[in-house]
Amino acid sequence: MRGLILFVGLIGFSVGVWAQPEPQDAAHKPDPFEEHLFDSFKEKAMENYDKAIEQLQQCKDLKPESAIVYFELGKNYYFQRNYVKAYAAFEKATQLAPDNRWAWVGLYDICYDTKDYDRAIPVVEKLIQLKDTYKEDLVSLYMMTLQHEKALTLIHELEERYGRTEKRDLYKADILKDAKFQGPERSTLLQRIEKFPQEEANYLELISLYNQSGQEDKALDIARKLEKAIPTSDWAQVGLYKTFIVQQQTAQAVQALKKIVESPKIDWKIKQRSFNEMLIYVQTHPEAEADFNALIPAMSNDRSVNVQKELGKFYFNKSNWTKAILYLSSHCKSDATDRESLLLLLQAQTEAGRFPELEKQADEALSWFPAQAELYYYKGLALNQMGQFKAAKEALESGLDYLIDNIPLEINWNIQLGQTYLGLGDVVKKEQYYKRANDLIEKSKKAKP
C-alpha cells in the first residue's frame, strides 16, 4: 500500500504547529516565514520546483528546526527525482517530528522507487508503529528481499487477525515450494484446524501440502476430518466417497465421484486416485459398470484428469484389449504426442491381432516421433503379419539406427527380420537373424544375477 506523497499537502504538518500565536496587537503584522512557505506552495502547484525550493530555503534560514520545511523540501526534491536530497530532507523531518507519518511515507516512496528494498524495511517497521496496515507492505518487502521465514511468520499473524488474501496466498505458495518450510507449515495448519474447525481454507491448504509431498494418504485423512467438520464442503465428498466404496454403496459412490471430478477446488491427484479406485471397484461389482460408464462423458470434460488414458491403461493391464484400444485411441486422437499411451495402444493392437490398424497408427506416429525405434518395429511387425515382406524389410531396416540399448526390443527386432526374410524366401538370412535373437536371449540370461 505504498503511501504516495504526491497529493499530500500539509496533512499532519499543520501550519499552526509552528506558527505560534502572537499578541493581538501584532496579529496583522506580516510573517516572512509564512509568506515564503505559502509562496513555495504556489510554485510547487505550478511545478516550479526550483523556485519552491528557493522559498523553502528562506524558511529554513528563519526557522532551521521546522519539520514542515524539511518535509516540503523533501517533496520538491522528490518531484525533481533528486532522491539523495529528498531522502536527506525527509529523514531530517522524521528526526524533528518522529511520530508524523507522512515524512516516513516519503522515505518509503524513495526506497521503493529506487528499488532499495532492504533500506525500506526499517522505514516500514516505523510506519507500522504509526499505522498497522503497513504490515502488508512489510510482507512484500520480505518477499522481495528473499526473507521468506520472516514473511511466512508475518503472513500467519495477518491471517489470524484479518483472514486470508489472494496476494498473501500467492506469497505463501511461493514460499512453500521450498521443502524446508513445508513441515512447520503443516504443523501450523494442524493447530489451526483444531482451533478453527469451521475454517475450510486450512484443510484445503494442508491437503495441498500433503499432495505436493506425495503423502496422499494423509491428504485423505484431512479430507475425512473436513467431511466431519463441514459436510457441505466439496472436499468432504472425498471422505464420503471412500466410505461408500468400503460399504459397497454403489449409487452413492458414483454420485460422490461425479462431485469430486466436477469440483474445481479438488486437487487433480485426488481426482485421479478416486477415479482409479472406481475402476477397480467396477471389476468386482459389475452392477456398477452402467452407472460408471454414464459418468465417463462428464468426467472427460475435466482436463486435469486423463479419463480416456486412465481407462485405457486400466483395461490394458487387465488384458481387455478391445476396451484398451477404444479408450487409448480416443486419448491419442486428442494428444498425439503422448508417447506412453501411443506405445500401449500399438501393443494392444498387436495383442488383438488388428494388424492393418497397427500398421496405419505406427506409420502416422512416425511423423511425430521419427527417431522412435518402437514405431519402426510395430510397423514392420504389422506388415509381416499382413504378408507385405518387402515393405516390412524396408521399415525394420530403416529403424535400425534408432535401436540403442534396448535388448528386449533388439531380440524381437531380429525375430521380425527373420520372419521377413523367411517370407522373402531367403533362408540363410532368416537363420542369421534367428541366431542373433537366440544369442541375445542367452546373453541376457547370463547377465541376470
PDB file of N, CA and C in Angstrom, residues 390-441:
ATOM      1  N   LYS A 390       8.395 -57.142 -48.355  1.00  0.00           N
ATOM      2  CA  LYS A 390       9.326 -56.114 -48.830  1.00  0.00           C
ATOM      3  C   LYS A 390       9.165 -54.821 -48.041  1.00  0.00           C
ATOM      4  N   ALA A 391       7.916 -54.412 -47.814  1.00  0.00           N
ATOM      5  CA  ALA A 391       7.647 -53.193 -47.037  1.00  0.00           C
ATOM      6  C   ALA A 391       8.095 -53.380 -45.587  1.00  0.00           C
ATOM      7  N   ALA A 392       7.929 -54.613 -45.058  1.00  0.00           N
ATOM      8  CA  ALA A 392       8.367 -54.899 -43.686  1.00  0.00           C
ATOM      9  C   ALA A 392       9.879 -54.763 -43.581  1.00  0.00           C
ATOM     10  N   LYS A 393      10.597 -55.321 -44.592  1.00  0.00           N
ATOM     11  CA  LYS A 393      12.056 -55.224 -44.601  1.00  0.00           C
ATOM     12  C   LYS A 393      12.514 -53.765 -44.594  1.00  0.00           C
ATOM     13  N   GLU A 394      11.868 -52.953 -45.424  1.00  0.00           N
ATOM     14  CA  GLU A 394      12.230 -51.534 -45.503  1.00  0.00           C
ATOM     15  C   GLU A 394      11.989 -50.830 -44.159  1.00  0.00           C
ATOM     16  N   ALA A 395      10.848 -51.113 -43.520  1.00  0.00           N
ATOM     17  CA  ALA A 395      10.520 -50.462 -42.241  1.00  0.00           C
ATOM     18  C   ALA A 395      11.497 -50.866 -41.157  1.00  0.00           C
ATOM     19  N   LEU A 396      11.788 -52.167 -41.056  1.00  0.00           N
ATOM     20  CA  LEU A 396      12.662 -52.657 -39.994  1.00  0.00           C
ATOM     21  C   LEU A 396      14.093 -52.180 -40.175  1.00  0.00           C
ATOM     22  N   GLU A 397      14.585 -52.200 -41.398  1.00  0.00           N
ATOM     23  CA  GLU A 397      15.964 -51.767 -41.635  1.00  0.00           C
ATOM     24  C   GLU A 397      16.108 -50.256 -41.492  1.00  0.00           C
ATOM     25  N   SER A 398      15.043 -49.517 -41.786  1.00  0.00           N
ATOM     26  CA  SER A 398      15.090 -48.055 -41.638  1.00  0.00           C
ATOM     27  C   SER A 398      15.231 -47.641 -40.185  1.00  0.00           C
ATOM     28  N   GLY A 399      14.691 -48.476 -39.293  1.00  0.00           N
ATOM     29  CA  GLY A 399      14.709 -48.102 -37.881  1.00  0.00           C
ATOM     30  C   GLY A 399      15.889 -48.605 -37.097  1.00  0.00           C
ATOM     31  N   LEU A 400      16.793 -49.371 -37.747  1.00  0.00           N
ATOM     32  CA  LEU A 400      17.916 -49.962 -37.014  1.00  0.00           C
ATOM     33  C   LEU A 400      18.825 -48.910 -36.369  1.00  0.00           C
ATOM     34  N   ASP A 401      18.969 -47.773 -37.026  1.00  0.00           N
ATOM     35  CA  ASP A 401      19.855 -46.728 -36.483  1.00  0.00           C
ATOM     36  C   ASP A 401      19.351 -46.183 -35.153  1.00  0.00           C
ATOM     37  N   TYR A 402      18.050 -46.352 -34.882  1.00  0.00           N
ATOM     38  CA  TYR A 402      17.469 -45.803 -33.655  1.00  0.00           C
ATOM     39  C   TYR A 402      17.349 -46.850 -32.546  1.00  0.00           C
ATOM     40  N   LEU A 403      17.808 -48.066 -32.845  1.00  0.00           N
ATOM     41  CA  LEU A 403      17.728 -49.154 -31.873  1.00  0.00           C
ATOM     42  C   LEU A 403      18.982 -49.116 -30.995  1.00  0.00           C
ATOM     43  N   ILE A 404      18.849 -48.525 -29.814  1.00  0.00           N
ATOM     44  CA  ILE A 404      20.009 -48.316 -28.939  1.00  0.00           C
ATOM     45  C   ILE A 404      19.697 -48.796 -27.523  1.00  0.00           C
ATOM     46  N   ASP A 405      20.558 -49.653 -26.997  1.00  0.00           N
ATOM     47  CA  ASP A 405      20.496 -50.077 -25.590  1.00  0.00           C
ATOM     48  C   ASP A 405      19.106 -50.552 -25.173  1.00  0.00           C
ATOM     49  N   ASN A 406      18.537 -51.439 -25.966  1.00  0.00           N
ATOM     50  CA  ASN A 406      17.223 -51.999 -25.638  1.00  0.00           C
ATOM     51  C   ASN A 406      17.224 -53.466 -26.070  1.00  0.00           C
ATOM     52  N   ILE A 407      17.764 -54.330 -25.193  1.00  0.00           N
ATOM     53  CA  ILE A 407      17.946 -55.737 -25.544  1.00  0.00           C
ATOM     54  C   ILE A 407      16.625 -56.436 -25.857  1.00  0.00           C
ATOM     55  N   PRO A 408      15.561 -56.280 -25.031  1.00  0.00           N
ATOM     56  CA  PRO A 408      14.303 -56.967 -25.369  1.00  0.00           C
ATOM     57  C   PRO A 408      13.775 -56.574 -26.749  1.00  0.00           C
ATOM     58  N   LEU A 409      13.845 -55.276 -27.066  1.00  0.00           N
ATOM     59  CA  LEU A 409      13.367 -54.849 -28.382  1.00  0.00           C
ATOM     60  C   LEU A 409      14.275 -55.391 -29.484  1.00  0.00           C
ATOM     61  N   GLU A 410      15.573 -55.425 -29.223  1.00  0.00           N
ATOM     62  CA  GLU A 410      16.508 -55.933 -30.227  1.00  0.00           C
ATOM     63  C   GLU A 410      16.246 -57.411 -30.509  1.00  0.00           C
ATOM     64  N   ILE A 411      15.915 -58.180 -29.471  1.00  0.00           N
ATOM     65  CA  ILE A 411      15.581 -59.601 -29.671  1.00  0.00           C
ATOM     66  C   ILE A 411      14.380 -59.733 -30.595  1.00  0.00           C
ATOM     67  N   ASN A 412      13.319 -59.018 -30.294  1.00  0.00           N
ATOM     68  CA  ASN A 412      12.107 -59.104 -31.118  1.00  0.00           C
ATOM     69  C   ASN A 412      12.342 -58.560 -32.523  1.00  0.00           C
ATOM     70  N   TRP A 413      13.193 -57.546 -32.614  1.00  0.00           N
ATOM     71  CA  TRP A 413      13.514 -56.970 -33.928  1.00  0.00           C
ATOM     72  C   TRP A 413      14.151 -58.027 -34.832  1.00  0.00           C
ATOM     73  N   ASN A 414      15.116 -58.775 -34.271  1.00  0.00           N
ATOM     74  CA  ASN A 414      15.775 -59.820 -35.064  1.00  0.00           C
ATOM     75  C   ASN A 414      14.812 -60.935 -35.434  1.00  0.00           C
ATOM     76  N   ILE A 415      13.886 -61.237 -34.533  1.00  0.00           N
ATOM     77  CA  ILE A 415      12.876 -62.260 -34.856  1.00  0.00           C
ATOM     78  C   ILE A 415      12.027 -61.794 -36.035  1.00  0.00           C
ATOM     79  N   GLN A 416      11.619 -60.504 -36.017  1.00  0.00           N
ATOM     80  CA  GLN A 416      10.802 -59.979 -37.113  1.00  0.00           C
ATOM     81  C   GLN A 416      11.575 -59.955 -38.428  1.00  0.00           C
ATOM     82  N   LEU A 417      12.870 -59.581 -38.362  1.00  0.00           N
ATOM     83  CA  LEU A 417      13.662 -59.608 -39.591  1.00  0.00           C
ATOM     84  C   LEU A 417      13.805 -61.044 -40.103  1.00  0.00           C
ATOM     85  N   GLY A 418      13.934 -62.022 -39.172  1.00  0.00           N
ATOM     86  CA  GLY A 418      13.981 -63.428 -39.588  1.00  0.00           C
ATOM     87  C   GLY A 418      12.710 -63.821 -40.306  1.00  0.00           C
ATOM     88  N   GLN A 419      11.565 -63.379 -39.764  1.00  0.00           N
ATOM     89  CA  GLN A 419      10.292 -63.703 -40.417  1.00  0.00           C
ATOM     90  C   GLN A 419      10.181 -63.009 -41.771  1.00  0.00           C
ATOM     91  N   THR A 420      10.713 -61.796 -41.854  1.00  0.00           N
ATOM     92  CA  THR A 420      10.682 -61.061 -43.125  1.00  0.00           C
ATOM     93  C   THR A 420      11.448 -61.830 -44.204  1.00  0.00           C
ATOM     94  N   TYR A 421      12.666 -62.251 -43.874  1.00  0.00           N
ATOM     95  CA  TYR A 421      13.471 -62.953 -44.877  1.00  0.00           C
ATOM     96  C   TYR A 421      12.917 -64.345 -45.161  1.00  0.00           C
ATOM     97  N   LEU A 422      12.239 -64.944 -44.193  1.00  0.00           N
ATOM     98  CA  LEU A 422      11.553 -66.204 -44.454  1.00  0.00           C
ATOM     99  C   LEU A 422      10.474 -65.983 -45.502  1.00  0.00           C
ATOM    100  N   GLY A 423       9.725 -64.893 -45.329  1.00  0.00           N
ATOM    101  CA  GLY A 423       8.681 -64.580 -46.309  1.00  0.00           C
ATOM    102  C   GLY A 423       9.228 -64.242 -47.668  1.00  0.00           C
ATOM    103  N   LEU A 424      10.443 -63.680 -47.689  1.00  0.00           N
ATOM    104  CA  LEU A 424      11.071 -63.332 -48.968  1.00  0.00           C
ATOM    105  C   LEU A 424      11.806 -64.517 -49.590  1.00  0.00           C
ATOM    106  N   GLY A 425      11.864 -65.655 -48.852  1.00  0.00           N
ATOM    107  CA  GLY A 425      12.492 -66.859 -49.388  1.00  0.00           C
ATOM    108  C   GLY A 425      13.984 -66.921 -49.190  1.00  0.00           C
ATOM    109  N   ASP A 426      14.543 -66.035 -48.349  1.00  0.00           N
ATOM    110  CA  ASP A 426      15.995 -66.025 -48.087  1.00  0.00           C
ATOM    111  C   ASP A 426      16.238 -66.761 -46.766  1.00  0.00           C
ATOM    112  N   VAL A 427      16.436 -68.090 -46.848  1.00  0.00           N
ATOM    113  CA  VAL A 427      16.556 -68.925 -45.671  1.00  0.00           C
ATOM    114  C   VAL A 427      17.843 -68.639 -44.906  1.00  0.00           C
ATOM    115  N   VAL A 428      18.909 -68.297 -45.622  1.00  0.00           N
ATOM    116  CA  VAL A 428      20.204 -68.027 -44.966  1.00  0.00           C
ATOM    117  C   VAL A 428      20.085 -66.835 -44.023  1.00  0.00           C
ATOM    118  N   LYS A 429      19.527 -65.737 -44.528  1.00  0.00           N
ATOM    119  CA  LYS A 429      19.381 -64.538 -43.677  1.00  0.00           C
ATOM    120  C   LYS A 429      18.361 -64.771 -42.563  1.00  0.00           C
ATOM    121  N   LYS A 430      17.354 -65.589 -42.883  1.00  0.00           N
ATOM    122  CA  LYS A 430      16.387 -65.913 -41.821  1.00  0.00           C
ATOM    123  C   LYS A 430      17.110 -66.555 -40.648  1.00  0.00           C
ATOM    124  N   GLU A 431      17.985 -67.544 -40.953  1.00  0.00           N
ATOM    125  CA  GLU A 431      18.712 -68.236 -39.895  1.00  0.00           C
ATOM    126  C   GLU A 431      19.669 -67.294 -39.167  1.00  0.00           C
ATOM    127  N   GLN A 432      20.278 -66.357 -39.898  1.00  0.00           N
ATOM    128  CA  GLN A 432      21.191 -65.395 -39.279  1.00  0.00           C
ATOM    129  C   GLN A 432      20.468 -64.559 -38.211  1.00  0.00           C
ATOM    130  N   TYR A 433      19.295 -64.059 -38.568  1.00  0.00           N
ATOM    131  CA  TYR A 433      18.571 -63.188 -37.626  1.00  0.00           C
ATOM    132  C   TYR A 433      17.981 -63.986 -36.458  1.00  0.00           C
ATOM    133  N   TYR A 434      17.535 -65.213 -36.741  1.00  0.00           N
ATOM    134  CA  TYR A 434      17.039 -66.029 -35.630  1.00  0.00           C
ATOM    135  C   TYR A 434      18.181 -66.360 -34.664  1.00  0.00           C
ATOM    136  N   LYS A 435      19.369 -66.623 -35.233  1.00  0.00           N
ATOM    137  CA  LYS A 435      20.516 -66.914 -34.378  1.00  0.00           C
ATOM    138  C   LYS A 435      20.884 -65.698 -33.520  1.00  0.00           C
ATOM    139  N   ARG A 436      20.848 -64.506 -34.129  1.00  0.00           N
ATOM    140  CA  ARG A 436      21.142 -63.285 -33.370  1.00  0.00           C
ATOM    141  C   ARG A 436      20.166 -63.129 -32.203  1.00  0.00           C
ATOM    142  N   ALA A 437      18.915 -63.426 -32.487  1.00  0.00           N
ATOM    143  CA  ALA A 437      17.898 -63.320 -31.441  1.00  0.00           C
ATOM    144  C   ALA A 437      18.192 -64.304 -30.311  1.00  0.00           C
ATOM    145  N   ASN A 438      18.527 -65.567 -30.675  1.00  0.00           N
ATOM    146  CA  ASN A 438      18.839 -66.582 -29.655  1.00  0.00           C
ATOM    147  C   ASN A 438      20.091 -66.221 -28.859  1.00  0.00           C
ATOM    148  N   ASP A 439      21.096 -65.669 -29.533  1.00  0.00           N
ATOM    149  CA  ASP A 439      22.324 -65.259 -28.839  1.00  0.00           C
ATOM    150  C   ASP A 439      22.034 -64.164 -27.816  1.00  0.00           C
ATOM    151  N   LEU A 440      21.192 -63.230 -28.197  1.00  0.00           N
ATOM    152  CA  LEU A 440      20.837 -62.134 -27.282  1.00  0.00           C
ATOM    153  C   LEU A 440      20.051 -62.657 -26.083  1.00  0.00           C
ATOM    154  N   ILE A 441      19.195 -63.659 -26.336  1.00  0.00           N
ATOM    155  CA  ILE A 441      18.425 -64.258 -25.239  1.00  0.00           C
ATOM    156  C   ILE A 441      19.360 -64.928 -24.241  1.00  0.00           C
TER     157      ILE A 441
END
